[in-house]
PDB file of C-alpha atoms in Angstrom:
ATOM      1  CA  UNK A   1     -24.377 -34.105 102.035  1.00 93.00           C
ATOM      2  CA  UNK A   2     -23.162 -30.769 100.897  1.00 96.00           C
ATOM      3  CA  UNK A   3     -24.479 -27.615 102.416  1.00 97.00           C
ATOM      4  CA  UNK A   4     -24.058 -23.987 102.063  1.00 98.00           C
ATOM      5  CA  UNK A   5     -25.691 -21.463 104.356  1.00 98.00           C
ATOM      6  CA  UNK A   6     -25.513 -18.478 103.760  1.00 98.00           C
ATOM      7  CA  UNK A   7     -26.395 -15.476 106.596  1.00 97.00           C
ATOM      8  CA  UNK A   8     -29.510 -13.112 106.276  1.00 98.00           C
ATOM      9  CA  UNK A   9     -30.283 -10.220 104.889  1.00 98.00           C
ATOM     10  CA  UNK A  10     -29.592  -6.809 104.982  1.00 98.00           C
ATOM     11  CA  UNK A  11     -30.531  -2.994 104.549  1.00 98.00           C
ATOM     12  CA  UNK A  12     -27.810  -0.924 104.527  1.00 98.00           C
ATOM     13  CA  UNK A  13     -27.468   2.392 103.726  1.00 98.00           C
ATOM     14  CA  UNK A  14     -25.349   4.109 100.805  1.00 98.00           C
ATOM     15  CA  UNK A  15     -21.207   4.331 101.953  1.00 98.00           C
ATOM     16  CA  UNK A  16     -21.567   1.537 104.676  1.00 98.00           C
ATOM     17  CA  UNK A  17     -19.859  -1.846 104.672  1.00 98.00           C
ATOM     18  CA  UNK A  18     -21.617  -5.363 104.929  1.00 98.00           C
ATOM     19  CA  UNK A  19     -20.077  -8.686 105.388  1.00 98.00           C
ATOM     20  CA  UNK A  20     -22.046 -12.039 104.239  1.00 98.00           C
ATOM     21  CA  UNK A  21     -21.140 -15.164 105.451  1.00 98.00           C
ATOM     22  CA  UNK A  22     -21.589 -18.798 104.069  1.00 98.00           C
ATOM     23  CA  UNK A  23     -20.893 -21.630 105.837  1.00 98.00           C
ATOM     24  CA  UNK A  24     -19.519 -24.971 104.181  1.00 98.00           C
ATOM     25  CA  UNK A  25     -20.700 -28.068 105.796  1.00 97.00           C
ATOM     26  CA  UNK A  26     -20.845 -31.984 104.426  1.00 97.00           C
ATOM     27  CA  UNK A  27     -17.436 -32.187 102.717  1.00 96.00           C
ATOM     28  CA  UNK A  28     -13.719 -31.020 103.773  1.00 96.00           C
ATOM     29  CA  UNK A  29     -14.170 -27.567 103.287  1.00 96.00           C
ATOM     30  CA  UNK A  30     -10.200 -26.794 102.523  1.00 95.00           C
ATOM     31  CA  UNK A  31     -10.835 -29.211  99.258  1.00 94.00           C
ATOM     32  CA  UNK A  32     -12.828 -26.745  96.625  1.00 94.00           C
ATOM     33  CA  UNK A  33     -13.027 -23.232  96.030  1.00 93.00           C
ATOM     34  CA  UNK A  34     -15.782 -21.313  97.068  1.00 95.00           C
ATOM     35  CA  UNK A  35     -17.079 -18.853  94.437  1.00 96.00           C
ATOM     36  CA  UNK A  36     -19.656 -15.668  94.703  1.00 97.00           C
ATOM     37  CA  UNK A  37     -22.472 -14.761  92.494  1.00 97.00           C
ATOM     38  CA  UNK A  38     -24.719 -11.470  92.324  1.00 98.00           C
ATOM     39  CA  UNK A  39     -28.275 -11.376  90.787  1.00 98.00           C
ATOM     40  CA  UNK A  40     -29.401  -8.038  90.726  1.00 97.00           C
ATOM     41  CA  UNK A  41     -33.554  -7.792  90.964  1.00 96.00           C
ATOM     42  CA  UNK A  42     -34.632  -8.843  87.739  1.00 94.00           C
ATOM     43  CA  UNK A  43     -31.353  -9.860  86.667  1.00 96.00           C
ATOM     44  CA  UNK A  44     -29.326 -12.478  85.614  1.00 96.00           C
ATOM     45  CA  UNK A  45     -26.477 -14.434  86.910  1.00 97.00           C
ATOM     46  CA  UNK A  46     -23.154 -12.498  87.310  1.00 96.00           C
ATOM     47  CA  UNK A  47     -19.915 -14.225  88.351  1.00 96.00           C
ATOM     48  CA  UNK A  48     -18.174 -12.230  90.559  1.00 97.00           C
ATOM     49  CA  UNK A  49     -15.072 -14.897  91.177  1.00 96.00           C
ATOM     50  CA  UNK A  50     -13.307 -16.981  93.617  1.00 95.00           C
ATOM     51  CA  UNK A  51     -11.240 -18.002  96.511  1.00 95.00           C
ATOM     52  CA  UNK A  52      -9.114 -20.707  96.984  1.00 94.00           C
ATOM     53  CA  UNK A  53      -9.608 -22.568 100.168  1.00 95.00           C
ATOM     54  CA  UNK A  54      -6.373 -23.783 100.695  1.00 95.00           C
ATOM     55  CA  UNK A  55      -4.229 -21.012 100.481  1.00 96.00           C
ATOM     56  CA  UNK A  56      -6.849 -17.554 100.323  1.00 96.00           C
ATOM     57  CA  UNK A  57      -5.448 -16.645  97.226  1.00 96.00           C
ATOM     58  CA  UNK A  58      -8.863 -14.799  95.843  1.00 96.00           C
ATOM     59  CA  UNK A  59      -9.891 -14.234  91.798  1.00 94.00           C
ATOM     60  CA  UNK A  60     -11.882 -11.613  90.645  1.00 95.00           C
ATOM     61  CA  UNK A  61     -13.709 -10.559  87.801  1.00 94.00           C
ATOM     62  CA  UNK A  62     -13.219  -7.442  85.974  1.00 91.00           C
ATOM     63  CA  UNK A  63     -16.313  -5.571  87.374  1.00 92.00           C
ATOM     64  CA  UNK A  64     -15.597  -6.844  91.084  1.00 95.00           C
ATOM     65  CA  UNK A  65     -12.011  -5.160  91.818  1.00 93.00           C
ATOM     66  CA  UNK A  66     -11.612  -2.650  94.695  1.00 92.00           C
ATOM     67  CA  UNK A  67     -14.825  -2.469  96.539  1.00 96.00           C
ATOM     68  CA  UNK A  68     -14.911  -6.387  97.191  1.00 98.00           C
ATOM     69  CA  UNK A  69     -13.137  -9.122  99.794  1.00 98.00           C
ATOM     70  CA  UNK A  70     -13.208 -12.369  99.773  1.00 98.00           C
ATOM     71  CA  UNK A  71     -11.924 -14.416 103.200  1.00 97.00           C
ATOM     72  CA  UNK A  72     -12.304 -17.299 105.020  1.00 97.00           C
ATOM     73  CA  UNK A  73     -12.335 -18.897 107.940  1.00 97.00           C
ATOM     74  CA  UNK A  74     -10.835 -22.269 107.486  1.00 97.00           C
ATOM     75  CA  UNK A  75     -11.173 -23.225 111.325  1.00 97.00           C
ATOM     76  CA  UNK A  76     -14.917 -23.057 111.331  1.00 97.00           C
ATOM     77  CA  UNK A  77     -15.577 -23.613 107.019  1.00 98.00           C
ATOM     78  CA  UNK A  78     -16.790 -20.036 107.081  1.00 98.00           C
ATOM     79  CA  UNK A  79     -16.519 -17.876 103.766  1.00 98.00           C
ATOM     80  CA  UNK A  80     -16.790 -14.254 103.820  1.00 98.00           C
ATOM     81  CA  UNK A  81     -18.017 -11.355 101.181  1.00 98.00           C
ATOM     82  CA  UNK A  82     -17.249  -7.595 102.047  1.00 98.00           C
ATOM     83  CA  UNK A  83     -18.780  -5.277  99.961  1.00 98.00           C
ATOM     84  CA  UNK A  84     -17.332  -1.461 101.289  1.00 97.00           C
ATOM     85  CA  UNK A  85     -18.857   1.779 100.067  1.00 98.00           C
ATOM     86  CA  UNK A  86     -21.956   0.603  99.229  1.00 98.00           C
ATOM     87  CA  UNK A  87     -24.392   2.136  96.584  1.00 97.00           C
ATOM     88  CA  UNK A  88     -27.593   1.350  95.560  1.00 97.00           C
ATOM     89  CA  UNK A  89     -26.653  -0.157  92.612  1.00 97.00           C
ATOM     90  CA  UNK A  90     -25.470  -2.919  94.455  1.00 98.00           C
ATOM     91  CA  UNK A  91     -28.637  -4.036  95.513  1.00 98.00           C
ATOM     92  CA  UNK A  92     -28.647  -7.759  94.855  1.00 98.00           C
ATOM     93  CA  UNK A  93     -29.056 -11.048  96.191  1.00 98.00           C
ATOM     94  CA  UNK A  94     -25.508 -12.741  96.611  1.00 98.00           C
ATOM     95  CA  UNK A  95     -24.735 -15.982  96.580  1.00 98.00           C
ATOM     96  CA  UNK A  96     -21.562 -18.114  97.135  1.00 98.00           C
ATOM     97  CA  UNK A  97     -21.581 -21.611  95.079  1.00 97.00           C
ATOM     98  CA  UNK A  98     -18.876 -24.651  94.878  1.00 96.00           C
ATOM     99  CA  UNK A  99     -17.753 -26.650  92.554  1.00 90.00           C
ATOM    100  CA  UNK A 100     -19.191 -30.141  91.069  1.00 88.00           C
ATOM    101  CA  UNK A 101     -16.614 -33.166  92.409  1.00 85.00           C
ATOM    102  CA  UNK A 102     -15.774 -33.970  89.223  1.00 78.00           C
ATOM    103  CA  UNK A 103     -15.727 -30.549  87.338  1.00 78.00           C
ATOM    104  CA  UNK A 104     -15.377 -26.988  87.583  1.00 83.00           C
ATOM    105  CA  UNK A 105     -18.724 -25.923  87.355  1.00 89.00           C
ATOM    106  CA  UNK A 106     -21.091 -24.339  90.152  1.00 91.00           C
ATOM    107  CA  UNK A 107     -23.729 -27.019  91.425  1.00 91.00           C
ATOM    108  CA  UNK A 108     -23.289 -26.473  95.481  1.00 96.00           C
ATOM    109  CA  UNK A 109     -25.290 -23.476  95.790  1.00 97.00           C
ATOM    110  CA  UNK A 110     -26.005 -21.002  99.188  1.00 98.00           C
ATOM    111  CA  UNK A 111     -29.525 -20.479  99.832  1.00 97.00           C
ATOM    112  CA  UNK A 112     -28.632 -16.461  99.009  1.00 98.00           C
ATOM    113  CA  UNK A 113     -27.978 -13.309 100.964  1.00 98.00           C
ATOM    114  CA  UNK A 114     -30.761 -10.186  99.831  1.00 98.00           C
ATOM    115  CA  UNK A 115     -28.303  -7.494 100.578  1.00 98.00           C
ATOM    116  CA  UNK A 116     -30.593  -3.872  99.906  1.00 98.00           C
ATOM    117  CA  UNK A 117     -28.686  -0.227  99.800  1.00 98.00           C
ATOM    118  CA  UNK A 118     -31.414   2.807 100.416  1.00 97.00           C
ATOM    119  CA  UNK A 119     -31.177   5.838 102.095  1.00 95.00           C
TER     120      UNK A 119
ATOM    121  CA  UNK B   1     -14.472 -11.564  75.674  1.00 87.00           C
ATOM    122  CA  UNK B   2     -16.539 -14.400  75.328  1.00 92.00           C
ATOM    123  CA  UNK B   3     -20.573 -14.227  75.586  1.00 94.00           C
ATOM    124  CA  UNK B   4     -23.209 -16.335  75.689  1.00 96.00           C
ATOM    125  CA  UNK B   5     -27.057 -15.271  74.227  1.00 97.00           C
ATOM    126  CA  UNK B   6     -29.953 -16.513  75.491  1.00 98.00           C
ATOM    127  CA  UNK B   7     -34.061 -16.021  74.081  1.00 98.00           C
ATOM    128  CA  UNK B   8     -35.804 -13.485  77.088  1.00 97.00           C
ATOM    129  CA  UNK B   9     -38.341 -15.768  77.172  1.00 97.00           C
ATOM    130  CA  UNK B  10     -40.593 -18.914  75.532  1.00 98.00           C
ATOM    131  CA  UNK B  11     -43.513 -20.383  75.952  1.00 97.00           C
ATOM    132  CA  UNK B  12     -45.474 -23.781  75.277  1.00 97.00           C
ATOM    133  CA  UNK B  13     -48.191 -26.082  76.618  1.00 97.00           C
ATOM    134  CA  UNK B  14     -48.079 -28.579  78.366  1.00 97.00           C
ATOM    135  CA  UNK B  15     -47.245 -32.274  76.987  1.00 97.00           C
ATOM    136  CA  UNK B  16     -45.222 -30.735  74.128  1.00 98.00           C
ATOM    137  CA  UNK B  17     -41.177 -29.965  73.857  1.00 98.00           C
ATOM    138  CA  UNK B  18     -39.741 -26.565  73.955  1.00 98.00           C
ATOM    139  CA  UNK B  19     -36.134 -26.163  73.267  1.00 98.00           C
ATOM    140  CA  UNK B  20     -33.830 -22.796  74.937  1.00 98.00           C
ATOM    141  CA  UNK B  21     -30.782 -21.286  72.863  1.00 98.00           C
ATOM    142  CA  UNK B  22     -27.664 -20.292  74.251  1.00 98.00           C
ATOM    143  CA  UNK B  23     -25.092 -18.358  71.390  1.00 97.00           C
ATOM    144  CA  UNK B  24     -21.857 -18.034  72.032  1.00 95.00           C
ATOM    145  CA  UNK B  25     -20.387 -14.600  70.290  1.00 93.00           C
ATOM    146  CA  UNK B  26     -16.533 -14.182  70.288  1.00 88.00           C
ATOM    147  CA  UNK B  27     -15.072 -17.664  70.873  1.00 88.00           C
ATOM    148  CA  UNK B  28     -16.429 -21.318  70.243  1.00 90.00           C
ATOM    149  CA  UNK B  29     -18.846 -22.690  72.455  1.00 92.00           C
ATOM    150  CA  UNK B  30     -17.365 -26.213  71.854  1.00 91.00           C
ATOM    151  CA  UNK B  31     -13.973 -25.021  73.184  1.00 90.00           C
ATOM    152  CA  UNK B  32     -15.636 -25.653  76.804  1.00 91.00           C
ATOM    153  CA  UNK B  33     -17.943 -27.414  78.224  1.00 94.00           C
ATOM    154  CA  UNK B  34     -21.781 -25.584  78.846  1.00 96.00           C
ATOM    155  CA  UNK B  35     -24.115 -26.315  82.013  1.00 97.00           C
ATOM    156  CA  UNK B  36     -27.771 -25.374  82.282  1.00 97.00           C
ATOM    157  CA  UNK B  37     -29.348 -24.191  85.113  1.00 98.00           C
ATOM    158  CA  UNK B  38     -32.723 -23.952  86.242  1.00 98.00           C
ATOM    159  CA  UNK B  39     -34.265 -21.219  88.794  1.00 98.00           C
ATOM    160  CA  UNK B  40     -37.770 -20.665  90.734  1.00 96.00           C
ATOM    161  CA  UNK B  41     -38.395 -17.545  92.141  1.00 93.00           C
ATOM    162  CA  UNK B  42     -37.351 -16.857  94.881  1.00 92.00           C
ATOM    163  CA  UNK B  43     -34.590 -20.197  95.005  1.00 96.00           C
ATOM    164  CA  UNK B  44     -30.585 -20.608  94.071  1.00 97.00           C
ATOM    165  CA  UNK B  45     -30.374 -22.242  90.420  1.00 97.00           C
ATOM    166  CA  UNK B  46     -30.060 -26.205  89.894  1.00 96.00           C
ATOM    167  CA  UNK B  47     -28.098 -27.717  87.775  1.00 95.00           C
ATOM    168  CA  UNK B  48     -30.717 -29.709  85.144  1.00 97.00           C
ATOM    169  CA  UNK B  49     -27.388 -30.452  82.681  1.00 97.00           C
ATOM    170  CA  UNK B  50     -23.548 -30.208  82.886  1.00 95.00           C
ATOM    171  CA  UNK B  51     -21.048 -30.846  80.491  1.00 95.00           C
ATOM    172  CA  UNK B  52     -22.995 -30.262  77.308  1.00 96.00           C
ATOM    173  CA  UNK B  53     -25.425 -33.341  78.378  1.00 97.00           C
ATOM    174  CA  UNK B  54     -25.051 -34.915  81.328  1.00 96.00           C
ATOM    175  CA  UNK B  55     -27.911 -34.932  83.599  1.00 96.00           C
ATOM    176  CA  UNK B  56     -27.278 -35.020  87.669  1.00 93.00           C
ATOM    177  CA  UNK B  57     -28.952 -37.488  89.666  1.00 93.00           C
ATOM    178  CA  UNK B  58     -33.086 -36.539  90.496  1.00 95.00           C
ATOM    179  CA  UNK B  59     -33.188 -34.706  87.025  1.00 97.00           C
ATOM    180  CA  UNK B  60     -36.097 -36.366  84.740  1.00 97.00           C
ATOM    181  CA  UNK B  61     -34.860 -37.465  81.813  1.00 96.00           C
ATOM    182  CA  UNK B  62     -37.138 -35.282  80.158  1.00 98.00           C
ATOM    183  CA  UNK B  63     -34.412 -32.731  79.977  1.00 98.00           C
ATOM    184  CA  UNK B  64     -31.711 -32.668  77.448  1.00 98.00           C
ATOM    185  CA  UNK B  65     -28.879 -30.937  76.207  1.00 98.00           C
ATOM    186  CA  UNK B  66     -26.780 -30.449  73.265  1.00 97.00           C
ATOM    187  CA  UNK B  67     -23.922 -28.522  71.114  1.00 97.00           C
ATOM    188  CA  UNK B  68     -24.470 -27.362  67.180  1.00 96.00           C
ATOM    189  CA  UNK B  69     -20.970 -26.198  65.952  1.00 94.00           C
ATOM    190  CA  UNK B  70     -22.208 -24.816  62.890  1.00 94.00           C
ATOM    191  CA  UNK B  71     -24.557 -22.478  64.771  1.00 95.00           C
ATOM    192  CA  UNK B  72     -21.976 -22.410  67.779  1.00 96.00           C
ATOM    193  CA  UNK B  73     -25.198 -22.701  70.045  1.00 97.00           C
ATOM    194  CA  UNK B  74     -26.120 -25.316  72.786  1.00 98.00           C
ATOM    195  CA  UNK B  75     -29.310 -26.058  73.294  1.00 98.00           C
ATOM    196  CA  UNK B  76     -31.784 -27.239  76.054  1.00 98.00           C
ATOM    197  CA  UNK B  77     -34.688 -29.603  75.404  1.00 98.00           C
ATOM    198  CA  UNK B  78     -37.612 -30.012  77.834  1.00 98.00           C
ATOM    199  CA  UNK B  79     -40.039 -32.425  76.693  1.00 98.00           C
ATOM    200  CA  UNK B  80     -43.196 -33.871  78.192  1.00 98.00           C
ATOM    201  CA  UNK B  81     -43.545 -30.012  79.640  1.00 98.00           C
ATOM    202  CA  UNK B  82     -45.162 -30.064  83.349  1.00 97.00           C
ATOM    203  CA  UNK B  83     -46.700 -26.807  84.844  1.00 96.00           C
ATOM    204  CA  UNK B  84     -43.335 -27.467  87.240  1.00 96.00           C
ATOM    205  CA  UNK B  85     -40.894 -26.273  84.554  1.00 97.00           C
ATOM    206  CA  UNK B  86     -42.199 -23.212  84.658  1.00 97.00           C
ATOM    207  CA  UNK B  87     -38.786 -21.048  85.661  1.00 98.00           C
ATOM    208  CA  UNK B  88     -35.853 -19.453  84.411  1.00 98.00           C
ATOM    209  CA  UNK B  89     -33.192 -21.299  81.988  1.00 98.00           C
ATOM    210  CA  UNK B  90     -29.077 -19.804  82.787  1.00 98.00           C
ATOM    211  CA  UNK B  91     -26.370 -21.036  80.339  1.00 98.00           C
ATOM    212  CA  UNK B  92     -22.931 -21.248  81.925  1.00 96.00           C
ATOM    213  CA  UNK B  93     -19.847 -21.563  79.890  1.00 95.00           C
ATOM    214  CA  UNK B  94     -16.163 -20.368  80.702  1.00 93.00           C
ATOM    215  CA  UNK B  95     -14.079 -17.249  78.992  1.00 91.00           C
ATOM    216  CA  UNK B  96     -10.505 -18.812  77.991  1.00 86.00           C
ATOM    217  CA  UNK B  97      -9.567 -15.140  77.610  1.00 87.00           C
ATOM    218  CA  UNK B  98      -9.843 -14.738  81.372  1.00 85.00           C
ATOM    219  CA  UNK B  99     -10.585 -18.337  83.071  1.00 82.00           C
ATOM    220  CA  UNK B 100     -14.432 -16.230  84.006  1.00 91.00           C
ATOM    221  CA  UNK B 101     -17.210 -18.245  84.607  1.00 93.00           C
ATOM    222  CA  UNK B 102     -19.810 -16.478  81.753  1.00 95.00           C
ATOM    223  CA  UNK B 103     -24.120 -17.190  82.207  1.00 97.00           C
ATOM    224  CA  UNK B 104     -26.350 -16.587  79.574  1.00 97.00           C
ATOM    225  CA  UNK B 105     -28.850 -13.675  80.604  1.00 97.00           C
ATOM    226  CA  UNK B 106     -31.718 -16.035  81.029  1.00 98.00           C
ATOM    227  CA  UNK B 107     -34.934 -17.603  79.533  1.00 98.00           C
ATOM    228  CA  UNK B 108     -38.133 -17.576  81.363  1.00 98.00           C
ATOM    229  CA  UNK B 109     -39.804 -20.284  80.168  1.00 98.00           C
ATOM    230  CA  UNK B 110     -43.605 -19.943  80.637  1.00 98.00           C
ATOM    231  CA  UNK B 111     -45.824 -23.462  80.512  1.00 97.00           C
ATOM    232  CA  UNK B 112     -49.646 -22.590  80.068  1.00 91.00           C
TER     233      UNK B 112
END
């Protein structure tokens, strides 16, 4: 059974750097991407893009470039979101998603990472 | 770039059928295929339909999904409402500008 956890939340203050985890479990974890998704309070989905599990090779979407990493862990199925310079606009709960086995579409979902910016 | 339009919100009792839009602007909707998603508060969205109208195992069959090309719309059909489908409807296409997942901005769908 496939299951992604994803690591608690956070309160972080405006300029500082957070890194969210989600951990693949139930399939091999080097066989589907592993995408991330932000939902602002309120808000609706946003795709914020990929990485490919075999090789690290991340995708992102226009709005994501520059303040955002994706990694991985292969070793120990871990996947990893750094957000740096953090404003409050980012508040938002994140969450990283897989892939249906037969098509290209999220339906593996983390249970979501609250991630707050306040002074 | 390629975006899909959803209703902010509907309502209906239950027993009867509601149906949630989702408008593609600035590319076809039929030129990919469109999921539906389903969220509590609170929760990480299910998948209620993929690929226009495909239902995933443990999903009633009260839900339903289709594509108009005239309207270049797909459409989601709850019928038989239940207090229980009370939550917000996402759309999910792709952009074949830019390979981008794209989501509708949401329906909250009210049962009362």
């Amino acid at each position: 059974q496939v299951h992604l956890v994803q690591s608690g939340s956070e309160l972080k203050k405006p300029g500082a750097s957070v890194m969210l985890s989600c951990k693949a479990s139930g399939y091999t974890f080097t066989t589907f991407a592993i995408h991330w998704l932000r939902q602002a309070p309120g808000q609706g989905l946003e795709w914020m893009g990929w990485i490919n599990t075999k090789t690290g090779n991340p995708t992102f979407a226009q709005a994501f470039t520059g303040r955002f990493v994706f990694s991985l862990d292969t070793s120990v199925s871990m996947a990893y979101l750094r957000i740096s310079s953090l404003k409050p606009e980012d508040t938002a709960v994140y969450y990283c998603a897989r892939v249906y086995p037969s098509g290209s579409f999220p339906h593996y979902w983390g249970q979501g990472t609250l991630v707050t910016v306040s002074s | 770039n390629f975006m899909l339009t959803q209703p902010h919100s509907v309502s209906e009792s239950p027993g009867e059928t509601v149906t949630i839009s989702c408008t593609g602007t600035s590319g076809s909707i039929a030129s990919n295929y469109v999921q539906w998603y389903q969220q509590r508060p609170g929760s990480a969205p299910t998948t209620v339909i993929y690929e226009d109208n495909q239902r995933p195992s443990g999903v009633p069959d009260r839900f339903s999904g289709s594509i108009d090309r005239s309207s270049n719309s797909a459409s989601l059909t709850i019928s038989g409402l239940k207090t229980e489908d009370e939550a917000d409807y996402y759309c999910q296409s792709y952009d074949n500008s830019n390979y981008n997942w794209v989501f509708g901005g949401g329906t909250k769908l009210t049962v009362l």
